[in-house]
């Protein structure tokens, strides 16, 4: 299965604080949130559960609707360039902080972005095959050791013909730090 995420959060405050010990979401609130995210789709509720999966099956959205915080987990929202998040999703986050985290271990891809009050603050998307697809805004605190070369991918000495890793650091390692910094948990 690997490490995969498809997280989109809309929050009035700090996402980490909102998720720490969060109560259960009401079913009606969660379903209404999904309707706003996917306008025009037929929405059918599924069993209640916990948000312990960060990458749901096809055509499934996991949702948490709390006072001041909404969290959606849905890989249909994932794009190579986070700055291209559809307008209706950015409008839902007006006056709030919008945070997204997308990661896929099969291709060592990471993307995350943050908007504050409708303005893109930071967006990064990279993989070894595609390189840096997007790098907008100033790096966040947790990124600095990666960009400074302190978290470089070390070659495996048992592989004689190993090519150097295509990026200066491993996206999934940064992805875990991004999850911790943005959402307060790791996979």
CSV table of C-alpha atoms in Angstrom, one decimal:
chain,number,residue,atom,x,y,z
A,1,UNK,CA,0.0,0.0,0.0
A,2,UNK,CA,2.8,2.5,0.8
A,3,UNK,CA,2.5,6.0,2.0
A,4,UNK,CA,-0.3,7.9,0.3
A,5,UNK,CA,-2.2,11.0,1.3
A,6,UNK,CA,-5.0,13.1,-0.3
A,7,UNK,CA,-5.8,15.6,2.4
A,8,UNK,CA,-7.5,19.0,2.1
A,9,UNK,CA,-8.3,21.0,5.2
A,10,UNK,CA,-10.2,24.3,5.7
A,11,UNK,CA,-9.7,25.7,9.1
A,12,UNK,CA,-10.1,28.9,11.1
A,13,UNK,CA,-7.0,28.1,13.2
A,14,UNK,CA,-4.2,25.6,13.5
A,15,UNK,CA,-5.0,22.3,12.0
A,16,UNK,CA,-2.8,20.4,14.5
A,17,UNK,CA,-4.8,21.8,17.4
A,18,UNK,CA,-8.1,21.1,15.7
A,19,UNK,CA,-7.3,17.5,15.0
A,20,UNK,CA,-5.8,16.7,18.4
A,21,UNK,CA,-8.5,14.9,20.3
A,22,UNK,CA,-11.2,16.0,17.8
A,23,UNK,CA,-14.7,14.8,18.5
A,24,UNK,CA,-16.7,12.7,16.1
A,25,UNK,CA,-18.2,14.7,13.2
A,26,UNK,CA,-21.9,14.7,12.7
A,27,UNK,CA,-23.0,12.6,9.8
A,28,UNK,CA,-25.2,15.4,8.3
A,29,UNK,CA,-22.4,18.0,8.6
A,30,UNK,CA,-19.9,15.7,6.9
A,31,UNK,CA,-22.3,14.8,4.1
A,32,UNK,CA,-23.1,18.5,3.6
A,33,UNK,CA,-19.4,19.2,3.4
A,34,UNK,CA,-18.9,16.5,0.7
A,35,UNK,CA,-21.8,18.1,-1.3
A,36,UNK,CA,-20.1,21.4,-1.2
A,37,UNK,CA,-16.8,19.9,-2.4
A,38,UNK,CA,-18.4,17.8,-5.1
A,39,UNK,CA,-21.3,20.0,-6.4
A,40,UNK,CA,-23.7,18.2,-8.7
A,41,UNK,CA,-22.6,14.7,-7.6
A,42,UNK,CA,-25.0,12.2,-6.1
A,43,UNK,CA,-23.8,11.8,-2.5
A,44,UNK,CA,-24.5,8.6,-0.6
A,45,UNK,CA,-23.3,8.2,3.0
A,46,UNK,CA,-21.2,5.2,4.1
A,47,UNK,CA,-20.5,3.8,7.5
A,48,UNK,CA,-19.2,6.0,10.2
A,49,UNK,CA,-15.6,5.6,11.1
A,50,UNK,CA,-12.4,7.2,12.0
A,51,UNK,CA,-10.1,9.1,9.7
A,52,UNK,CA,-7.3,6.6,9.9
A,53,UNK,CA,-7.0,6.2,6.2
A,54,UNK,CA,-5.3,9.0,4.3
A,55,UNK,CA,-6.1,7.8,0.8
A,56,UNK,CA,-9.6,6.4,0.2
A,57,UNK,CA,-10.8,4.1,-2.5
A,58,UNK,CA,-12.0,5.5,-5.9
A,59,UNK,CA,-15.2,7.6,-5.7
A,60,UNK,CA,-15.0,7.8,-1.9
A,61,UNK,CA,-14.6,10.9,0.2
A,62,UNK,CA,-13.8,10.8,3.9
A,63,UNK,CA,-14.9,13.9,5.7
A,64,UNK,CA,-14.7,15.5,9.1
A,65,UNK,CA,-16.8,18.6,9.8
A,66,UNK,CA,-16.0,20.3,13.1
A,67,UNK,CA,-16.8,23.9,14.3
A,68,UNK,CA,-14.0,25.9,12.6
A,69,UNK,CA,-12.4,23.0,10.8
A,70,UNK,CA,-13.3,20.8,7.8
A,71,UNK,CA,-11.1,17.9,6.6
A,72,UNK,CA,-11.5,16.0,3.4
A,73,UNK,CA,-9.7,13.0,2.2
A,74,UNK,CA,-10.3,12.3,-1.5
A,75,UNK,CA,-7.7,11.5,-4.2
A,76,UNK,CA,-10.0,13.1,-6.8
A,77,UNK,CA,-8.8,16.5,-5.4
A,78,UNK,CA,-5.1,15.7,-6.1
A,79,UNK,CA,-3.3,17.7,-8.8
A,80,UNK,CA,0.3,17.9,-9.9
A,81,UNK,CA,0.4,21.6,-9.2
A,82,UNK,CA,-1.4,22.5,-5.9
A,83,UNK,CA,-1.7,26.1,-7.0
A,84,UNK,CA,-4.3,25.0,-9.5
A,85,UNK,CA,-6.8,23.9,-6.8
A,86,UNK,CA,-10.2,24.5,-8.4
A,87,UNK,CA,-11.7,27.9,-7.6
A,88,UNK,CA,-14.8,26.5,-5.9
A,89,UNK,CA,-12.5,24.8,-3.4
A,90,UNK,CA,-10.5,28.0,-2.7
A,91,UNK,CA,-13.8,29.9,-2.3
A,92,UNK,CA,-14.9,27.4,0.4
A,93,UNK,CA,-11.8,28.4,2.2
A,94,UNK,CA,-12.3,32.2,2.0
A,95,UNK,CA,-11.4,33.8,5.3
A,96,UNK,CA,-9.9,30.5,6.5
A,97,UNK,CA,-6.6,28.7,6.1
A,98,UNK,CA,-6.6,26.1,3.4
A,99,UNK,CA,-4.0,23.3,3.7
A,100,UNK,CA,-3.4,20.4,1.4
A,101,UNK,CA,-1.1,17.5,1.5
A,102,UNK,CA,-0.7,15.0,-1.3
A,103,UNK,CA,1.8,12.2,-1.3
A,104,UNK,CA,2.3,8.9,-3.2
A,105,UNK,CA,5.0,6.5,-2.4
A,106,UNK,CA,4.9,4.5,-5.6
A,107,UNK,CA,6.4,7.5,-7.5
A,108,UNK,CA,8.1,9.3,-4.5
A,109,UNK,CA,5.8,12.3,-5.1
A,110,UNK,CA,5.0,15.0,-2.6
A,111,UNK,CA,2.8,18.1,-2.9
A,112,UNK,CA,1.5,20.5,-0.3
A,113,UNK,CA,0.2,24.0,-0.2
A,114,UNK,CA,-1.2,26.6,2.2
A,115,UNK,CA,-3.5,29.5,1.5
A,116,UNK,CA,-4.3,32.2,4.0
A,117,UNK,CA,-7.3,34.4,3.5
A,118,UNK,CA,-7.5,33.3,-0.2
A,119,UNK,CA,-3.8,34.1,-0.9
A,120,UNK,CA,-1.4,31.3,-1.8
A,121,UNK,CA,1.4,31.3,0.8
A,122,UNK,CA,3.4,28.2,-0.1
A,123,UNK,CA,3.1,25.5,-2.7
A,124,UNK,CA,5.6,22.7,-3.5
A,125,UNK,CA,5.3,19.7,-5.8
A,126,UNK,CA,8.1,17.4,-6.7
A,127,UNK,CA,9.1,13.8,-7.6
A,128,UNK,CA,12.3,12.3,-8.9
A,129,UNK,CA,10.8,11.6,-12.3
A,130,UNK,CA,9.3,15.1,-12.9
A,131,UNK,CA,11.7,17.2,-10.7
A,132,UNK,CA,10.3,20.3,-9.1
A,133,UNK,CA,6.9,20.9,-10.7
A,134,UNK,CA,6.0,23.8,-8.5
A,135,UNK,CA,7.9,25.8,-5.9
A,136,UNK,CA,5.9,29.0,-4.9
A,137,UNK,CA,6.5,31.0,-1.8
A,138,UNK,CA,9.1,30.9,0.9
A,139,UNK,CA,10.1,27.4,2.3
A,140,UNK,CA,8.5,26.6,5.7
A,141,UNK,CA,10.4,26.0,8.8
A,142,UNK,CA,10.4,22.2,8.5
A,143,UNK,CA,11.7,22.4,4.9
A,144,UNK,CA,14.9,24.4,5.7
A,145,UNK,CA,17.1,21.3,6.6
A,146,UNK,CA,16.1,19.7,3.3
A,147,UNK,CA,16.9,22.6,1.1
A,148,UNK,CA,20.2,23.2,3.0
A,149,UNK,CA,21.4,19.7,2.1
A,150,UNK,CA,21.1,18.4,5.7
A,151,UNK,CA,18.7,15.6,4.7
A,152,UNK,CA,20.3,14.4,1.5
A,153,UNK,CA,19.6,10.9,0.1
A,154,UNK,CA,22.7,8.8,0.8
A,155,UNK,CA,23.7,6.3,-1.9
A,156,UNK,CA,23.5,2.6,-0.9
A,157,UNK,CA,27.0,1.3,-0.7
A,158,UNK,CA,25.9,-2.2,-1.7
A,159,UNK,CA,24.8,-1.0,-5.1
A,160,UNK,CA,27.8,-0.5,-7.4
A,161,UNK,CA,25.9,1.1,-10.3
A,162,UNK,CA,23.5,3.2,-8.4
A,163,UNK,CA,22.7,6.6,-9.9
A,164,UNK,CA,22.5,9.6,-7.6
A,165,UNK,CA,19.0,10.3,-6.4
A,166,UNK,CA,17.3,12.8,-8.8
A,167,UNK,CA,16.5,15.2,-6.0
A,168,UNK,CA,18.6,16.7,-3.2
A,169,UNK,CA,16.4,14.9,-0.6
A,170,UNK,CA,13.7,12.2,-0.6
A,171,UNK,CA,10.2,13.7,-1.0
A,172,UNK,CA,8.5,11.1,1.3
A,173,UNK,CA,10.8,12.0,4.1
A,174,UNK,CA,9.9,15.7,3.7
A,175,UNK,CA,6.3,14.5,3.3
A,176,UNK,CA,6.3,13.0,6.7
A,177,UNK,CA,7.7,16.2,8.2
A,178,UNK,CA,5.1,18.2,6.3
A,179,UNK,CA,2.3,16.0,7.7
A,180,UNK,CA,3.7,16.5,11.3
A,181,UNK,CA,4.1,20.3,10.8
A,182,UNK,CA,0.7,20.9,9.0
A,183,UNK,CA,-1.6,18.3,10.5
A,184,UNK,CA,0.1,17.0,13.7
A,185,UNK,CA,0.5,13.4,12.7
A,186,UNK,CA,2.6,11.1,10.5
A,187,UNK,CA,1.8,7.9,8.7
